[in-house]
Coordinates of C-alpha atoms in Angstrom, one line a residue:
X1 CA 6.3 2.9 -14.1
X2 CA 5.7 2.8 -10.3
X3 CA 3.2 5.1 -10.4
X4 CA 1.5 3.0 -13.3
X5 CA 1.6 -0.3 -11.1
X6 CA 0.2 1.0 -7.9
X7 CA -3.0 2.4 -10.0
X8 CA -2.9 -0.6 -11.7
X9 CA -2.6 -3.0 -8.5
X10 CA -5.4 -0.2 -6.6
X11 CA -7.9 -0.7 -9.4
X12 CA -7.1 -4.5 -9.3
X13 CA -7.7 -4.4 -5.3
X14 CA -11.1 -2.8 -5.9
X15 CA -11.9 -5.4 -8.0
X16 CA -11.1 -8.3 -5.9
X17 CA -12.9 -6.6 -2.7
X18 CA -16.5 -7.0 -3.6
X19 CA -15.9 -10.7 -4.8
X20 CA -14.2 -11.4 -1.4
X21 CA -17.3 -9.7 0.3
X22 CA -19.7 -12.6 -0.5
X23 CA -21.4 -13.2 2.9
X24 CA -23.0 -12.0 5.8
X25 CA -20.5 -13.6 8.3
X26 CA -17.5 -11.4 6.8
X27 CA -19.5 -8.2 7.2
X28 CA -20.2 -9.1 10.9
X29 CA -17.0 -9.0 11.5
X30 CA -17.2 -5.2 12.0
X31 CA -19.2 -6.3 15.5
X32 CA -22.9 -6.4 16.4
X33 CA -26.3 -4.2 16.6
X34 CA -25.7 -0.5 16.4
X35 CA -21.7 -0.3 16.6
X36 CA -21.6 -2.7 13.5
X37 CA -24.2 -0.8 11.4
X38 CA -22.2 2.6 12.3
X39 CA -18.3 1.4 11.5
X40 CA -19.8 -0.3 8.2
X41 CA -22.1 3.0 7.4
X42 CA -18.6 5.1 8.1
X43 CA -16.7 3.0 6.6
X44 CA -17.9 2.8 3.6
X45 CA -19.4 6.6 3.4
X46 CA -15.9 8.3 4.1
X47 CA -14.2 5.8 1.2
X48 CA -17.3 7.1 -1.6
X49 CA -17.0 10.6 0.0
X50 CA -13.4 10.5 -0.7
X51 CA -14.3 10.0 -4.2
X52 CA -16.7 13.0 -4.7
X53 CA -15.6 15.6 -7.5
X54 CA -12.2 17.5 -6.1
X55 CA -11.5 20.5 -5.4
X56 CA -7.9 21.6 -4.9
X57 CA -6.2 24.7 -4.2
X58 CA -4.1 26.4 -6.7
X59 CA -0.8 25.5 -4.5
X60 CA -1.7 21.8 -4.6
X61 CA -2.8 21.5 -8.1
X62 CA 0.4 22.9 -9.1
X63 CA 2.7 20.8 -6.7
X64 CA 1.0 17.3 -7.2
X65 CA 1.5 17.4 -11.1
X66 CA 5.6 19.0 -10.3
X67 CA 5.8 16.2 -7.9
X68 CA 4.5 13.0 -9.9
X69 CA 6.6 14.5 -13.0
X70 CA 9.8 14.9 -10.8
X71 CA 8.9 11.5 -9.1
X72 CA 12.2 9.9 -10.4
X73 CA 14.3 12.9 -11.2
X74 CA 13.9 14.7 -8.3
X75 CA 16.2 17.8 -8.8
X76 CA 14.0 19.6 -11.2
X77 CA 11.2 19.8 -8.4
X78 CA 14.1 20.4 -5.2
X79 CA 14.0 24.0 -5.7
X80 CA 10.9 24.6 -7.2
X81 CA 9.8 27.2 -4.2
X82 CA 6.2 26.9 -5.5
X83 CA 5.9 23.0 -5.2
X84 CA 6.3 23.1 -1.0
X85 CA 4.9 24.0 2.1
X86 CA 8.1 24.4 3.7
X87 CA 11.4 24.3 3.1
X88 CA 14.4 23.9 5.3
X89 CA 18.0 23.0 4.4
X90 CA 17.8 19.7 2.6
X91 CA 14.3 19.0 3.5
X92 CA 11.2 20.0 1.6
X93 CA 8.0 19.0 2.6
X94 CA 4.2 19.4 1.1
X95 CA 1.7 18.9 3.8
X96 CA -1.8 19.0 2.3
X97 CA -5.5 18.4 4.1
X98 CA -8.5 17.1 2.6
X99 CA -12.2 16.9 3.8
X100 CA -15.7 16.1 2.3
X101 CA -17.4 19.5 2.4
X102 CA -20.3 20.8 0.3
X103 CA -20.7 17.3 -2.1
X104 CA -17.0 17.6 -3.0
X105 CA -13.5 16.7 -2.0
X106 CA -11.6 19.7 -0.9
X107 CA -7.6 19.5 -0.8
X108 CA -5.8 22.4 0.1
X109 CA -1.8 22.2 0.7
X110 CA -1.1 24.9 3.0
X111 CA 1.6 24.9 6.4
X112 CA 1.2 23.0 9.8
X113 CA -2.2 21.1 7.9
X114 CA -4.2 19.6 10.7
X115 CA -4.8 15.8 11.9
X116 CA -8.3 14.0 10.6
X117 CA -11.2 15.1 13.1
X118 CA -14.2 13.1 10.9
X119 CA -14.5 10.1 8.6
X120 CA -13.7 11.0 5.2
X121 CA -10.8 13.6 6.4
X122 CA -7.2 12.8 5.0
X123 CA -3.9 14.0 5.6
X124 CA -0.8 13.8 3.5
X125 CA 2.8 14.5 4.0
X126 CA 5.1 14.5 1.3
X127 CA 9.0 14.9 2.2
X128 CA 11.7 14.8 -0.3
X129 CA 15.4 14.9 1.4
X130 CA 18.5 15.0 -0.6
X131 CA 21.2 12.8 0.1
X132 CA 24.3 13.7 -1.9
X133 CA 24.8 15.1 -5.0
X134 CA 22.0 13.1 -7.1
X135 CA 20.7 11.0 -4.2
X136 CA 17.4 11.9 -3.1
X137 CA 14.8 10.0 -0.5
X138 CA 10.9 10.1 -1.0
X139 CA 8.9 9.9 1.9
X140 CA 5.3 10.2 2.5
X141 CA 2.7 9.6 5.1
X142 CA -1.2 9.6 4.7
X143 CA -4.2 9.6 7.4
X144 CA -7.4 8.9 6.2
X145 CA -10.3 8.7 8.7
X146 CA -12.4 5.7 8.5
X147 CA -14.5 6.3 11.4
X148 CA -15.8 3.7 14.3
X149 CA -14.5 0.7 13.2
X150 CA -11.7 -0.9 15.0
X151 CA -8.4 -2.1 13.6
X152 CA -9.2 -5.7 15.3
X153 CA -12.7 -5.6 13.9
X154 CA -11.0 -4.4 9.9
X155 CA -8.3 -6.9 10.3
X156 CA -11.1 -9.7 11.0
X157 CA -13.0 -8.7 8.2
X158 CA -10.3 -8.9 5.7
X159 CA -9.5 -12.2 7.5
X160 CA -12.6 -13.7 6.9
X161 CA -13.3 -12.3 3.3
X162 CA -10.4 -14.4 2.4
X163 CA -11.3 -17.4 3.6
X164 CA -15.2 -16.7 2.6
X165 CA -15.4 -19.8 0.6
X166 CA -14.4 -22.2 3.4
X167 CA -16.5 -25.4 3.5
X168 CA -18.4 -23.8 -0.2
X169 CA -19.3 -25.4 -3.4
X170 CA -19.4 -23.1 -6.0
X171 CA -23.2 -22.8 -6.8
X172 CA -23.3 -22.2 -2.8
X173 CA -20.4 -19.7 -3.5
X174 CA -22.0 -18.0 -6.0
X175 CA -25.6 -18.0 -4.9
X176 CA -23.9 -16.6 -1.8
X177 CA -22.1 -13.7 -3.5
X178 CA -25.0 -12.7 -5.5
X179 CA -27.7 -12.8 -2.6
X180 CA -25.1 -11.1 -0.1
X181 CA -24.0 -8.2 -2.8
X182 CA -26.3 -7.6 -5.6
X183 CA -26.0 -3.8 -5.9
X184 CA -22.0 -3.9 -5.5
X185 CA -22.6 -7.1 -8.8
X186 CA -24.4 -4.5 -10.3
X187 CA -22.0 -1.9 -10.2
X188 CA -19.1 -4.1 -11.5
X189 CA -20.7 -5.8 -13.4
X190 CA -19.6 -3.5 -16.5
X191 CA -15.9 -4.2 -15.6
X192 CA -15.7 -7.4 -15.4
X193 CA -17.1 -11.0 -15.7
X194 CA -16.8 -14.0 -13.3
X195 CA -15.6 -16.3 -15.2
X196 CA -15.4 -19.2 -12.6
X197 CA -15.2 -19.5 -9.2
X198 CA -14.7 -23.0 -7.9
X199 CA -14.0 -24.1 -4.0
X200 CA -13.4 -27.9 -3.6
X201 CA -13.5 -29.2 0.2
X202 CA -10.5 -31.9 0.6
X203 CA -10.6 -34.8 2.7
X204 CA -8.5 -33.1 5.5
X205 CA -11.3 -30.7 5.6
X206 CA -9.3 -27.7 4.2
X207 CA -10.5 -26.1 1.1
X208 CA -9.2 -25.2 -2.0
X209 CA -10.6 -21.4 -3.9
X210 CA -9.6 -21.2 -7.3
X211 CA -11.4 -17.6 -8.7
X212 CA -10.8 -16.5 -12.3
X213 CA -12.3 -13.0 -14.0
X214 CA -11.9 -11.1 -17.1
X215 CA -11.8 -7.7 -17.2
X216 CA -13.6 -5.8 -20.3
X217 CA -13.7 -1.9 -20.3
X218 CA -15.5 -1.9 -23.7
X219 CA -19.2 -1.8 -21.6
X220 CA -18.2 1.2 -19.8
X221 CA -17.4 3.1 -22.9
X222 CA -20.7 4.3 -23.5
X223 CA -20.9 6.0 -20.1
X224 CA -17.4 6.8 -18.6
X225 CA -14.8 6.4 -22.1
X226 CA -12.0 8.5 -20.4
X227 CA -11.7 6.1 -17.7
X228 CA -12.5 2.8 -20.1
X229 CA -9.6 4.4 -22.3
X230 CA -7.4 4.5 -19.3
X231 CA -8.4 1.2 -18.3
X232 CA -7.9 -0.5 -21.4
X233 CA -4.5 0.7 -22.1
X234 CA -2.8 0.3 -18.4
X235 CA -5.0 -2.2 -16.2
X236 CA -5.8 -4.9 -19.6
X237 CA -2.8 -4.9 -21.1
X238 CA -0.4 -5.2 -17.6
X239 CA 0.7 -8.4 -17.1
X240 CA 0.9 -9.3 -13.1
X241 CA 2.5 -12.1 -10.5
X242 CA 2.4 -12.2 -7.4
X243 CA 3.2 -15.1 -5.1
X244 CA 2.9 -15.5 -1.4
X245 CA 5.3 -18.4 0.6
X246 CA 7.0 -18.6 3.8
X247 CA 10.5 -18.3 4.5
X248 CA 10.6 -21.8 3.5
X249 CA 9.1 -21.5 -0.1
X250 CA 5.8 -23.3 0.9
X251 CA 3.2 -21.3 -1.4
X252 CA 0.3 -19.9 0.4
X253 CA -1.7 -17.5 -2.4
X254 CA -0.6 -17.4 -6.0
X255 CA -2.4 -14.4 -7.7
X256 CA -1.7 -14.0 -11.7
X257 CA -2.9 -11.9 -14.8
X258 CA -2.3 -11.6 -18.1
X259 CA -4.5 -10.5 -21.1
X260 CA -7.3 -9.3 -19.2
X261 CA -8.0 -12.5 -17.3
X262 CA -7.0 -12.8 -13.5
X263 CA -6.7 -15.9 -11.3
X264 CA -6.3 -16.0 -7.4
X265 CA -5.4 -19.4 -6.1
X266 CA -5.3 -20.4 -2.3
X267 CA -6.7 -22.6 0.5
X268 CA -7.9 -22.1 3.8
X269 CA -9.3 -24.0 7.1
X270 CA -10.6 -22.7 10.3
X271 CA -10.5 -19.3 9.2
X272 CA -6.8 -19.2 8.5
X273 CA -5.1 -19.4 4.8
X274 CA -3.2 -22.3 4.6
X275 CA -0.5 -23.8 2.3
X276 CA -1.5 -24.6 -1.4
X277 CA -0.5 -28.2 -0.7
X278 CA 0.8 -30.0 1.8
X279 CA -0.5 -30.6 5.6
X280 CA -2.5 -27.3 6.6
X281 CA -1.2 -24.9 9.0
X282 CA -1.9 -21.6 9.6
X283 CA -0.2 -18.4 7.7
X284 CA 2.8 -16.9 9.5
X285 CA 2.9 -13.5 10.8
X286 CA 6.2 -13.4 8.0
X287 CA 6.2 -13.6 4.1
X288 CA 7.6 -13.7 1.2
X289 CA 6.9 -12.3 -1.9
X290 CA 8.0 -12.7 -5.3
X291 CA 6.2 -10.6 -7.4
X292 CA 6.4 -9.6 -11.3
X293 CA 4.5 -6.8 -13.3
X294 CA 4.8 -5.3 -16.6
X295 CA 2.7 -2.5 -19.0
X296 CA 2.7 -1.4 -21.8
X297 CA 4.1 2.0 -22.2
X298 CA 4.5 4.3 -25.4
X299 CA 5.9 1.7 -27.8
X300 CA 8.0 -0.1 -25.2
X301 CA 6.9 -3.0 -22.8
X302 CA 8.4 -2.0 -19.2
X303 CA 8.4 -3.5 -15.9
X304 CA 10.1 -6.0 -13.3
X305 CA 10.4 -9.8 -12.4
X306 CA 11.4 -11.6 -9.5
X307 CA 11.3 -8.6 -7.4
X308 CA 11.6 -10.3 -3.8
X309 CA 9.4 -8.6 -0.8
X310 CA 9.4 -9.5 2.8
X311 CA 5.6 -9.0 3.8
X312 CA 5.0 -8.8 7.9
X313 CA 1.9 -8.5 9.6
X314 CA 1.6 -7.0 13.2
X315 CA -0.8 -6.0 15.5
X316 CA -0.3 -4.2 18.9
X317 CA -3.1 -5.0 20.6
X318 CA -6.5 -3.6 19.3
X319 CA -5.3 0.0 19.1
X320 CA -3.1 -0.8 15.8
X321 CA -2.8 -2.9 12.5
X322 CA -0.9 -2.9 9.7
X323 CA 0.9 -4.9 6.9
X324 CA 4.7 -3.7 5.7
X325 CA 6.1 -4.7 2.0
X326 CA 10.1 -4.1 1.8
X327 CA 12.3 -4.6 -0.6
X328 CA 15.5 -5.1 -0.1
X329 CA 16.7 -6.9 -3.3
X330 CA 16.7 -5.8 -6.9
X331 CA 14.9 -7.8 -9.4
X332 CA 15.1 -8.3 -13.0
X333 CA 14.2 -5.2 -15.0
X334 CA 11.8 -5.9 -18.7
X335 CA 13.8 -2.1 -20.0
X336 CA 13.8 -1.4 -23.6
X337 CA 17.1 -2.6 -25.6
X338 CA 18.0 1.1 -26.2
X339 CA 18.4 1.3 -22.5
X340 CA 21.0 -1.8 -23.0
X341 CA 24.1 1.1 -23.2
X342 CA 22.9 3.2 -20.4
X343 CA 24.5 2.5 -16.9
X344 CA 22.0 0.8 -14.6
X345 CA 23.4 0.2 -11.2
X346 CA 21.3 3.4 -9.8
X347 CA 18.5 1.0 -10.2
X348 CA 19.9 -0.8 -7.4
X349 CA 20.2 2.3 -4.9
X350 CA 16.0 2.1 -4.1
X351 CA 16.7 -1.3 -2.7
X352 CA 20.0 -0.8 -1.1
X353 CA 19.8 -0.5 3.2
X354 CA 16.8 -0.5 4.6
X355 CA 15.2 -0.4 0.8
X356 CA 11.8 0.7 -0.4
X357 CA 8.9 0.5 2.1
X358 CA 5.7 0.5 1.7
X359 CA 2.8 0.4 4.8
X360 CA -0.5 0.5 5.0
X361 CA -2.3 -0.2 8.3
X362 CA -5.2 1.3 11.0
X363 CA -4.2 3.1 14.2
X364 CA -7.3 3.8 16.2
X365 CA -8.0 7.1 17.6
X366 CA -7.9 8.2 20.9
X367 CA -11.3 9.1 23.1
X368 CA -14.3 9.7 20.4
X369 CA -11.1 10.8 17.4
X370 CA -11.9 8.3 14.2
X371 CA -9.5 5.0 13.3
X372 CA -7.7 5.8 10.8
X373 CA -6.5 4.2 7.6
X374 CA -2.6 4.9 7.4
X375 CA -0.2 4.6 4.5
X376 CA 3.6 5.3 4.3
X377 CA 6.0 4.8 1.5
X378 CA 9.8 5.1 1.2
X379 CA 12.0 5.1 -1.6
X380 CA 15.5 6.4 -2.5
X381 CA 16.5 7.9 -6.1
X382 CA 20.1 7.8 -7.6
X383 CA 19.2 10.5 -10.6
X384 CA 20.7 9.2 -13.6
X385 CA 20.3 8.8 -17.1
X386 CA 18.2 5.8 -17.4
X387 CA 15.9 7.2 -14.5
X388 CA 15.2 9.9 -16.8
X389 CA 14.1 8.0 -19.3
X390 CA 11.6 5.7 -17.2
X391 CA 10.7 9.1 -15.8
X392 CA 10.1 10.2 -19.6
X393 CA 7.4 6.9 -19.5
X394 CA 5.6 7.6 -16.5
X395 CA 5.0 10.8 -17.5
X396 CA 3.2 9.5 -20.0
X397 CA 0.4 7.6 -17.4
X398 CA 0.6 11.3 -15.3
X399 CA -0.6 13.1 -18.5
X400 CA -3.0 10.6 -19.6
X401 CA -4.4 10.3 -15.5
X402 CA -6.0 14.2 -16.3
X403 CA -8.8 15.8 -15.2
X404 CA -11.6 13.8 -17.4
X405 CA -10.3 10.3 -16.4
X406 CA -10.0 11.1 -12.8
X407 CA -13.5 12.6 -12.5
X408 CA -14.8 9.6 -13.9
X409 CA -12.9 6.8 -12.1
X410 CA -14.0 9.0 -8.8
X411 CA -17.7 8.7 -10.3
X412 CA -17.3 5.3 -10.8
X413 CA -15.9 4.7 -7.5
X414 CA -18.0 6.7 -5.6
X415 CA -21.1 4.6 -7.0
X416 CA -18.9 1.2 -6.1
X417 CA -18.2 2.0 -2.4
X418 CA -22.4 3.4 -1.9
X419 CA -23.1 0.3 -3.1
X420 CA -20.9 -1.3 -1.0
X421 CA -22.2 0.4 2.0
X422 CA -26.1 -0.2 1.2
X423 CA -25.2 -4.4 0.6
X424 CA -23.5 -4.3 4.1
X425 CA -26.4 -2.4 5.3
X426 CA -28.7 -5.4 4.1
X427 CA -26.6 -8.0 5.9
X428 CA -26.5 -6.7 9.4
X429 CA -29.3 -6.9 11.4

């Protein structure tokens, strides 16, 4: 199930990214002249590289699929000599390197695997500690190199692609989007419609996006069905919430979806996100989240609501960037009633302490070494009978992520980020 809603929430991020980039002043962002066209070119060349046709090693083949099936029992992977890199007293770890080589994605797992030298390079540690008897922590830590660009210029960007519609009707909105990114359109277009996409300027001079789109795998049957299959059954049929306040409850982004249509609600002025309603002033550094999410699975309907984040943004100077979720709190599980017997407070222990983490950010490199994108994740596992069964249900989304859908969603998105690249190309001078 977690696994399911991150590949459901990535694909869903894609998705939004190329409706957000809808004008030339968000791509300038990245800078001016020659520096802009290089940190966009890198950008967006290591993210398609990163989704050329992989090639793993035999060690890592074998330990990603023991690792994503042990995700939430983790004892039948602890000893499992053949799943790590090393191994030392409770610790395991799985280091693994990957780098564009040859028109493919190579990953190899393998000890002591280096830091990212070139855009498109990617390292990732996975650790796996146990506890106590049952209690196990998942850590991991990712480095992808994104090249040039600086985590100022990245944070600006995404700054200004979501207040893009600022001061916009919507045939200027859309006569924007379609002029700005007609080969990224032409890409997605498949995947999903714009339905609507409607900014209203109020009379304080703030103004109001309201953005709806449906998604419809069905035209990308013909061409890429393992990957429409897999969309159809775990991206249309999830049901999502997701809604951004203060610490005071004043709403700043409401994001929802359910039967294939999506809507993203919020408001901006100046540049900066503002409330919903209410007088505008700038978004805080700290957020909340409340966020629901549910999917079909087998037979059974599974997922959360009213699981309460803390989001933070923070910066430290120019050098670093990045945006922590944590979850502290648990919310209200959607289980099936045959779980209704089965003893549930090890659902609690991911939240308990310091709780679940997740962190995703850019730390630039030092002398001529690349930015970097950077990703951590934490979460803690009370093994237990109900645990085995949601483990028994995301099983199901490992087996039916093989080999044919994967090659296609990383043809797909390999075409999706060179279009991406040759739009942004357009835009800067």
């Amino acid at each position: 199930m977690i696994r399911r809603a991150y590949r459901a929430a990535r694909i869903g991020t894609i998705l939004l990214m190329p409706l957000l980039l809808g004008c030339k002043e968000s791509v300038s962002a990245l800078g001016v002249g020659a520096h802009a066209r290089t940190s966009a070119d890198q950008l967006f060349t290591a993210l398609a590289d990163r989704h050329a046709d992989v090639l793993r090693n035999a060690k890592y083949e074998y330990a990603r699929v023991q690792l994503a099936h042990g995700a939430l029992s983790p004892s039948q992977v602890f000893e499992d000599t053949a799943a790590w890199t090393n191994m030392s007293g409770p610790v395991r770890m799985l280091e693994t390197f990957g780098t564009f080589s040859g028109g493919r994605y190579m990953m190899s797992s393998q000890r002591g695997s280096q830091a990212p030298l070139k855009p498109a390079d990617g390292r990732h540690i996975t650790t796996l500690g146990k506890l106590a008897d049952g209690a196990y922590q998942w850590d991991t830590a990712v480095d992808f190199a994104l090249g040039s660009v600086r985590p100022g210029e990245f944070a600006s960007l995404i700054s200004r692609l979501l207040t893009a519609g600022e001061g916009l009707n919507e045939r200027d909105a859309r006569a924007n989007l379609a002029a700005s990114s007609p080969r990224t359109a032409a890409v997605l277009e498949p995947l999903f419609t714009l339905d609507s996409l409607h900014p209203t300027v109020l009379p304080d001079g703030s103004t109001s996006v309201s953005l709806r789109f449906t998604v419809h795998s069905g035209k990308l049957r013909a061409r890429l069905p393992w990957f429409s299959e897999y969309i159809r059954k775990y991206v249309e049929s999830a049901r999502i919430r997701l809604l951004v306040s203060d610490r005071a409850g004043v709403a700043f982004v409401d994001i929802a979806g359910k039967d294939r249509v999506f809507t993203i609600n919020l408001r901006s002025q100046g540049g900066h996100l503002v409330p919903l309603a209410g007088p505008a002033r700038p978004i805080p550094d700290t957020l909340q989240l409340l966020a629901d999410f549910a999917v079909k699975a087998k037979m059974f309907t599974v997922g959360f609501h009213e699981l309460p984040l803390e989001f933070v943004n923070s910066a430290r100077g120019d050098s670093l960037r990045d945006w922590t979720f944590s979850a502290r709190k648990e919310p209200k599980w959607n289980l099936p009633f045959i779980t209704a017997r089965l003893i549930r407070s090890p659902l609690r222990r991911p939240f308990a302490g310091d709780g679940a983490l997740f962190r995703m950010g850019l730390r630039a490199g030092d002398g001529d070494q690349p930015t970097v994108l950077i990703r951590q994740t934490r979460l803690a596992v009370q093994e237990s009978a109900i645990l085995r069964f949601i483990n028994s249900l995301a099983g199901t989304a490992v087996d039916d992520f093989g080999a044919r859908v994967e090659h296609e969603e990383n043809l797909w998105l390999r075409e999706l980020f060179g279009a991406m690249r040759e739009d942004a190309r357009a835009m800067l001078p």
